[in-house]
Coordinates of C-alpha atoms and ligand atoms in Angstrom, one line a residue:
X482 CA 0.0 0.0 0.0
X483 CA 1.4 3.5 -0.8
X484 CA 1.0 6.8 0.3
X485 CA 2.8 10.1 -0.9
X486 CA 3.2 12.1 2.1
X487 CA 3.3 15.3 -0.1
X488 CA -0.3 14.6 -1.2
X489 CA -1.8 13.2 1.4
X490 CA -3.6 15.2 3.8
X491 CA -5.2 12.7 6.3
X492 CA -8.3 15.4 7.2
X493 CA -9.6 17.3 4.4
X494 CA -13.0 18.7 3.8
X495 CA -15.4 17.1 0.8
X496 CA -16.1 19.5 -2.2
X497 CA -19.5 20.3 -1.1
X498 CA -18.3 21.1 2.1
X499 CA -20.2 18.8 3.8
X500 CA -18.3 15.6 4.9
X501 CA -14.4 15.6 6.5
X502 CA -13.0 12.9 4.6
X503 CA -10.6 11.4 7.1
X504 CA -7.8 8.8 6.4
X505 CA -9.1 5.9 9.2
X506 CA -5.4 5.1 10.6
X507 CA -6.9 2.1 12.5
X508 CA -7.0 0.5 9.8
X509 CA -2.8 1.3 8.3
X510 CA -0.7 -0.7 7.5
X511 CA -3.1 -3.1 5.7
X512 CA -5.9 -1.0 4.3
X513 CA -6.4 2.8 3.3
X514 CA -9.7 3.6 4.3
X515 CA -11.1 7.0 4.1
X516 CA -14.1 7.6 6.2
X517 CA -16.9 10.5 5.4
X518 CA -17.6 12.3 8.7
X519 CA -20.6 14.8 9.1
X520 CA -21.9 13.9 12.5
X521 CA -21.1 15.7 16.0
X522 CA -20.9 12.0 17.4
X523 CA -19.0 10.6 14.7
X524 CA -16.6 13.8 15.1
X525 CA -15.8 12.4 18.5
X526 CA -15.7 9.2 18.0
X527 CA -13.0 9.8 15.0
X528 CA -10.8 11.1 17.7
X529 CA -11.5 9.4 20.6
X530 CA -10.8 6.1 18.3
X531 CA -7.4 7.3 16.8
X532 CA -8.9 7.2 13.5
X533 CA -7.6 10.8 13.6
X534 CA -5.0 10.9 16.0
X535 CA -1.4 13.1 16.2
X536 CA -1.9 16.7 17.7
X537 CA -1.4 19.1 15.0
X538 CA -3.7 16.8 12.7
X539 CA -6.6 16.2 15.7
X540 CA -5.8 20.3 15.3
X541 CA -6.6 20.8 12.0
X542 CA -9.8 18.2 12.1
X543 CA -11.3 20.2 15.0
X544 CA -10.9 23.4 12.9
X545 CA -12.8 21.4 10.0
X546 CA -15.6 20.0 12.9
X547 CA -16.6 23.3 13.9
X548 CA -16.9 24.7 10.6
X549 CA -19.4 21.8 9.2
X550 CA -21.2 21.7 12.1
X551 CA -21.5 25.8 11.9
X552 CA -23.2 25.3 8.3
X553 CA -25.3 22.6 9.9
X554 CA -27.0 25.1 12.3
X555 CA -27.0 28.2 10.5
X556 CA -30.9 28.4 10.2
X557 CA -31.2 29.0 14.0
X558 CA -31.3 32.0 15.5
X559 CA -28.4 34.2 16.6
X560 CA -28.8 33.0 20.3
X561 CA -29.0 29.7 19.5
X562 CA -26.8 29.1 17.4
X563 CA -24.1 30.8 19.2
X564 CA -25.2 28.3 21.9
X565 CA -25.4 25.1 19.9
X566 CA -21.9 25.7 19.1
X567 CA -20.2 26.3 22.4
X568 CA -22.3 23.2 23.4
X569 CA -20.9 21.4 20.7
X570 CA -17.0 22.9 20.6
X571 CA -17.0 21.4 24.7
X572 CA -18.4 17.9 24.0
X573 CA -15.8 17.7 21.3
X574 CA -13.0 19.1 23.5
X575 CA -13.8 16.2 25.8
X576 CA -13.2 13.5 23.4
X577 CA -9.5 13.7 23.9
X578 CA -7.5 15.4 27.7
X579 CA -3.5 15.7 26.8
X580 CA -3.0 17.0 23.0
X581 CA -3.7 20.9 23.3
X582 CA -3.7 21.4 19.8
X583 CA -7.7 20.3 20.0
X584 CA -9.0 22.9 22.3
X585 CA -6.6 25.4 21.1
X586 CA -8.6 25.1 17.5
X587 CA -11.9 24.9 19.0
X588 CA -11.3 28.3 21.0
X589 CA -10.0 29.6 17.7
X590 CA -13.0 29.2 15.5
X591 CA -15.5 30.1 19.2
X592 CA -13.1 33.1 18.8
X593 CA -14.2 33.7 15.2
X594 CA -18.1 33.0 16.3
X595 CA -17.8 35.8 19.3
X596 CA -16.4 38.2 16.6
X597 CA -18.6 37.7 14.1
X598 CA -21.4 37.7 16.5
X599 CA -20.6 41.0 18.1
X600 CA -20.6 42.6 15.0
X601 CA -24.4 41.5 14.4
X602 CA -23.1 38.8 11.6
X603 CA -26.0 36.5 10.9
X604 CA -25.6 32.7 11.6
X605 CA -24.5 31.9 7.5
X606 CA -21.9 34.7 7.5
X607 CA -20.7 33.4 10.6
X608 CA -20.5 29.7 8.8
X609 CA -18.7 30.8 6.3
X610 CA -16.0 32.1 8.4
X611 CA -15.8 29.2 10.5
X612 CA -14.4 27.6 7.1
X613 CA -12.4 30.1 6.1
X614 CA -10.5 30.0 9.3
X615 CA -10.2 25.9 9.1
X616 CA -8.7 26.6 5.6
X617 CA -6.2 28.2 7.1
X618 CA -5.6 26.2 10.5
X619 CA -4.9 23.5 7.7
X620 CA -2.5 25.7 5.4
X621 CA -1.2 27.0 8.3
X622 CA -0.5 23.7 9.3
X623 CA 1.4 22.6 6.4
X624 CA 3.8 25.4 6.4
X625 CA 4.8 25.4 10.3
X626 CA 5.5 22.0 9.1
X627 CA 7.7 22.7 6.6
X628 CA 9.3 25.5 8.6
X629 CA 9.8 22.8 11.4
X630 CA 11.6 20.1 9.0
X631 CA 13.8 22.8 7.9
X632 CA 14.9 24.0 11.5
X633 CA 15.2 20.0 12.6
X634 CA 17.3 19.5 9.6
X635 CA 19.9 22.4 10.0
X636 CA 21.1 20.2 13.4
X637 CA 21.4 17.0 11.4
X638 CA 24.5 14.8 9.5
X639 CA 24.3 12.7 6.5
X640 CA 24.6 9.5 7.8
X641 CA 23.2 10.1 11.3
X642 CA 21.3 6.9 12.9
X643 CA 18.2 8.7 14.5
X644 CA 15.3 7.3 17.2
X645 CA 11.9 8.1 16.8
X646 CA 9.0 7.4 19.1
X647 CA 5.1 7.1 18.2
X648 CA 4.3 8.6 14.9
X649 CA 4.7 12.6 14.5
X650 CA 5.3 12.5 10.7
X651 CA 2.4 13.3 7.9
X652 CA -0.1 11.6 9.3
X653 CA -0.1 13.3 12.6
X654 CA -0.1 16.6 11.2
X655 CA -0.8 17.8 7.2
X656 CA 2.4 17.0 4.7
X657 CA 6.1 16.5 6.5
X658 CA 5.0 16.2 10.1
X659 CA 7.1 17.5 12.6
X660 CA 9.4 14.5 14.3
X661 CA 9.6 13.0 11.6
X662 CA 10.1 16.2 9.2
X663 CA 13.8 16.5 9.0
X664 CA 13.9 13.2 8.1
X665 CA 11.7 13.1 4.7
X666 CA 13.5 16.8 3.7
X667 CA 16.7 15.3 4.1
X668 CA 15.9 12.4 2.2
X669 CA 14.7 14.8 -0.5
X670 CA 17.5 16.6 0.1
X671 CA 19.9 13.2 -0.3
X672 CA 20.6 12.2 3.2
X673 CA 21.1 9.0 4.0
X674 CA 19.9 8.5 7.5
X675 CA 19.2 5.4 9.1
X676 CA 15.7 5.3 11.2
X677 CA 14.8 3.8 14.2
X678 CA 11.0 3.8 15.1
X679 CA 10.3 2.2 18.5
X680 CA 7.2 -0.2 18.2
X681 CA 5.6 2.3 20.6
X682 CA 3.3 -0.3 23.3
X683 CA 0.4 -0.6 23.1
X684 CA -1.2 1.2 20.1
X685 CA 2.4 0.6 17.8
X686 CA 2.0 4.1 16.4
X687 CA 5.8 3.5 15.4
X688 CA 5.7 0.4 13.8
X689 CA 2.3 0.7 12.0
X690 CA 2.2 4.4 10.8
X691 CA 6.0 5.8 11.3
X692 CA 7.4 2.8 9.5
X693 CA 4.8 2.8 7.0
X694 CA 5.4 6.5 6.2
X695 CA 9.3 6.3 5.8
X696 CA 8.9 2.8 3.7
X697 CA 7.0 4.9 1.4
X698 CA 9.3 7.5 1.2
X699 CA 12.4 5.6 0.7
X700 CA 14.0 6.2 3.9
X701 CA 16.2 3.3 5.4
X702 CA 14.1 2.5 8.4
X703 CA 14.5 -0.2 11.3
X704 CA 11.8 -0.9 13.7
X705 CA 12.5 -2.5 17.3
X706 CA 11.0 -2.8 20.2
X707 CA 10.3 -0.1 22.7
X708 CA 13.2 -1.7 25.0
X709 CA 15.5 -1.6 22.8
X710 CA 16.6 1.6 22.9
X711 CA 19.1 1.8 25.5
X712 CA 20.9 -1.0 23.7
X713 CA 20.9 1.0 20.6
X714 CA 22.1 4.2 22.3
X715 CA 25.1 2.2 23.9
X716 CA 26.4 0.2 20.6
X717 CA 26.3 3.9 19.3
X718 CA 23.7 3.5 16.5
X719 CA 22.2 6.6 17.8
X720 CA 23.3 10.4 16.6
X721 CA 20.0 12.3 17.5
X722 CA 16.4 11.5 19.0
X723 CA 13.6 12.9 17.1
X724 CA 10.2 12.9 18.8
X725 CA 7.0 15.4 18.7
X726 CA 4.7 16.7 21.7
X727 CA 0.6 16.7 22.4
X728 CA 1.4 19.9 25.3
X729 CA 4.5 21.7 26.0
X730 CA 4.2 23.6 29.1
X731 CA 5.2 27.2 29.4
X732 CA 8.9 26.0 31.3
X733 CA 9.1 23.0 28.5
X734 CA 8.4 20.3 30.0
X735 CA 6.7 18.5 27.6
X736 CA 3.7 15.9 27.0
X737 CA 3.8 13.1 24.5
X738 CA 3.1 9.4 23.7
X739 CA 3.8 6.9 26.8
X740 CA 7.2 5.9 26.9
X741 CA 8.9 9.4 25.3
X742 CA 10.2 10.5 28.9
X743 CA 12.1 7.1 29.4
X744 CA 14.0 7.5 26.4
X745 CA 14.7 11.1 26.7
X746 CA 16.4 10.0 30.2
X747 CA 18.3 7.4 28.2
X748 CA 19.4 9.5 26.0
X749 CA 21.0 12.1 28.5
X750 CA 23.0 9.1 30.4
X751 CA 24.2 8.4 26.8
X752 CA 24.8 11.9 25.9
X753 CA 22.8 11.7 22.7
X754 CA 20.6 15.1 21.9
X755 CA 17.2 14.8 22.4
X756 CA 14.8 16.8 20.3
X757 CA 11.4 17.8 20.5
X758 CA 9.7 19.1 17.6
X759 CA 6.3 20.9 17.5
X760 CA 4.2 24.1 16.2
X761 CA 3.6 26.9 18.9
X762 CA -0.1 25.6 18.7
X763 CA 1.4 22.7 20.5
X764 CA 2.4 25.1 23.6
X765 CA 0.2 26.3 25.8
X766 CA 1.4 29.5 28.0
X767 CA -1.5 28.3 30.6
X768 CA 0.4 25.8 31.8
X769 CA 3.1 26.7 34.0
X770 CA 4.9 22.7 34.4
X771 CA 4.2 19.6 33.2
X772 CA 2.6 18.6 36.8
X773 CA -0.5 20.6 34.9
X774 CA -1.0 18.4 32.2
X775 CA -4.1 15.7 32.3
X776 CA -2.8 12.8 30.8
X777 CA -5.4 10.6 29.0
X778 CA -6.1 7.3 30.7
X779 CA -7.3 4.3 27.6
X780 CA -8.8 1.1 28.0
X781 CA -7.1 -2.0 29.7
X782 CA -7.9 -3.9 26.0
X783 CA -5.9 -2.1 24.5
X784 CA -2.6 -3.3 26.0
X785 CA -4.4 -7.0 26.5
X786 CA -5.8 -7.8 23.2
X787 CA -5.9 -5.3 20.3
X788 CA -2.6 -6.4 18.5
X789 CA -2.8 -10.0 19.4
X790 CA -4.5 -13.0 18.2
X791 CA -5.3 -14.2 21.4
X792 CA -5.1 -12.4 24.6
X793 CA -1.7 -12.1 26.1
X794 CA -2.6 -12.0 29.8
X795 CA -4.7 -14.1 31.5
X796 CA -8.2 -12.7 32.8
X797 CA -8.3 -11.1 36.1
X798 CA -4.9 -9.6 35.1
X799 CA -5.1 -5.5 36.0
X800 CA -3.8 -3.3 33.4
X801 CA -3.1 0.9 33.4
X802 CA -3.0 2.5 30.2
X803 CA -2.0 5.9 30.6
X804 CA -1.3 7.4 27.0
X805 CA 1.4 10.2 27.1
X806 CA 3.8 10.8 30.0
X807 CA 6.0 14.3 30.0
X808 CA 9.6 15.4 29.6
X809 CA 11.3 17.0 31.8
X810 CA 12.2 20.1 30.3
X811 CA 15.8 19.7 31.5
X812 CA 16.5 16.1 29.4
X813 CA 15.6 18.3 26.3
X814 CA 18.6 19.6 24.1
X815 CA 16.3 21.5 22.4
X816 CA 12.8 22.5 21.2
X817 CA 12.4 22.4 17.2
X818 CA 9.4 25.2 16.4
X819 CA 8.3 26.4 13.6
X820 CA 9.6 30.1 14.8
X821 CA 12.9 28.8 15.5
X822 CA 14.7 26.2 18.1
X823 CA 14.4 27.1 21.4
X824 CA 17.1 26.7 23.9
X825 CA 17.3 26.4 28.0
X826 CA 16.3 28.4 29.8
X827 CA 13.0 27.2 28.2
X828 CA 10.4 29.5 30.1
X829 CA 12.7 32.7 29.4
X830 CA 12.8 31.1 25.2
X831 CA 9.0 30.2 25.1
X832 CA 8.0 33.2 26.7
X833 CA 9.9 35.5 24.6
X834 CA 8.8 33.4 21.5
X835 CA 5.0 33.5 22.4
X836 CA 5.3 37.2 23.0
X837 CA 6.3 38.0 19.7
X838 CA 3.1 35.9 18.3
Ligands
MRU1469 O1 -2.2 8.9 20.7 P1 -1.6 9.6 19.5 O2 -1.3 8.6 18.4 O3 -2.5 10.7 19.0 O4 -0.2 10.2 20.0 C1 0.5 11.0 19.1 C2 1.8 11.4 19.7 O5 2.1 11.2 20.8 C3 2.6 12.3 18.8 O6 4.0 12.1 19.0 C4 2.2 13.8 19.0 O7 0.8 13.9 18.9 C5 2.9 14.7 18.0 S1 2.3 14.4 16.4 C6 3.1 15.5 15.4

């Protein structure tokens, strides 16, 4: 099965406007499936599934949601409209805790709602800028993307061995991704690096979706499992760690898929940099430390019995799934934004960098 990561978006809007088309990544390796979302319940259940999963891209979707379900109730009134929507932008916002790029494209288009509202818009104006402004969540998208790739690649060698972790590459955001964006420019570009992507327990974001993605694109990829890394790191495979982020708090510490903060610790006993690479949608000022960040708790099933033919426990076995953990901000070399890499002191760097938004 292939997949150009320059032409596929994995959330894009129909031409009538009135389905999200969304690439199912349930269903990747084995089958591309694209499913045609119009419904506020089928909205959350896209993301509270992973069919639409990565922050930037659950991002960009959410700008998409709130637009189509806009049109959907512009024949109510003013009042109740502006109602329905709120309503409908918080019931969304639930379907998923740690990745801040979700409520952070919600509030956006409520923002665009309160200012078309205040200046006595009627409901189908008001629609209509709802999709203008997911337009350019997405296009916006692409090119902090881009922007990102470009920054990640400046700190890179032909011939570097680079970890990754989870999946942070097109089909987590729209186009070159973020972790994983260096690593497709360079390849454009002619480097020859050689990938590791850890499985990533339980959902095998790395082995299903990053490996897929650099398979297609021609990259020299490796998957192992996610134990293996300290191994790795000590034969001295490893030149760089490349890895994205659901929430960086305003002193960096930083949220992302379980299993990130071990390897960033093995990677400063090792003294291999560790990067993390995300938009400034991705950081949210209103959390002052990591200690402020929910992290998501998922079903016991899916560490039991999703990937296996039979289940791998016994029953009565207890499970915990907890989804992301966070980075200390001080095991990070630095953070790759689309602005520019920050460096420690990370509040002083995101502060001055959010400032100047
Ligand atoms: O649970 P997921 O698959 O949505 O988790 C995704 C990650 O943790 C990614 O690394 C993160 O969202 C950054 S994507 C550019």
């Amino acid at each position: 099965m292939e997949l150009r990561y320059k032409e596929t978006d994995p959330v894009r809007l129909s031409e009538d406007r009135e389905n999200i088309i969304v690439l199912d990544q349930t269903k990747l390796p084995e089958e591309v499936v694209y499913l045609h979302i119009n419904t506020l319940e089928q909205m959350y259940d896209a993301i509270k599934s992973l069919a639409v999963r990565g922050a930037p891209c659950i991002g960009v979707f959410a700008g998409y949601c709130m637009a189509v379900l806009a049109s959907q109730h512009k024949s109510l009134n003013a009042e109740d409209f502006e109602k329905r929507m709120k309503e409908d932008g918080a019931y969304l916002d639930s379907s998923r805790p740690t990745a801040v790029n979700l409520s952070w494209a919600i509030k956006r288009q409520l923002k665009v709602m309160d200012t078309g509202v205040e200046s006595g818009l009627a409901p189908d104006k008001i629609a209509t800028r709802l999709y203008d402004e997911a337009v350019e969540i997405h296009s916006e998208d692409i090119s902090m993307c881009m922007r990102i790739a470009e920054h990640g690649l400046s700190l890179l060698h032909d011939g570097d061995g680079l970890l990754t972790h989870c999946n942070a590459g097109a089909l987590a955001t729209t186009r070159y991704g973020t972790g994983l964006g260096p690593i497709l420019l360079g390849r454009e570009r002619g480097y020859e690096f050689h990938v590791y992507s850890d499985e990533t327990r339980p959902l095998l974001q790395g082995a299903r979706l990053t490996a897929f993605e650099l398979v297609n694109a021609g990259v020299d990829e490796t998957v192992v499992c996610d134990n293996m890394a300290s191994l790795l790191m000590k034969q001295g495979k490893i030149q760089a760690v490349l890895v994205g982020c659901d929430r960086i708090a305003a002193n960096g510490d930083t949220a992302n898929k379980i299993g990130t903060s071990g390897v960033a610790i093995l990677a400063k006993y090792y003294g291999v940099p560790f990067y993390v690479l995300g938009p400034y949608s991705t950081i949210d000022v209103n959390t002052p430390t990591g200690d402020g960040i929910e992290i998501e708790e998922r079903e016991p099933d899916e560490i039991r019995t999703m990937w296996y033919e039979r289940p791998m426990a016994p029953k009565g076995a207890k499970f915990y799934n907890p989804a992301f953990d966070v980075t200390d901000h001080s095991l990070i070399t630095s953070i790759i934004t689309d602005k520019g890499i920050l460096k420690p002191p990370y509040d002083r760097a995101i502060a001055a960098m959010m400032g100047s938004r």
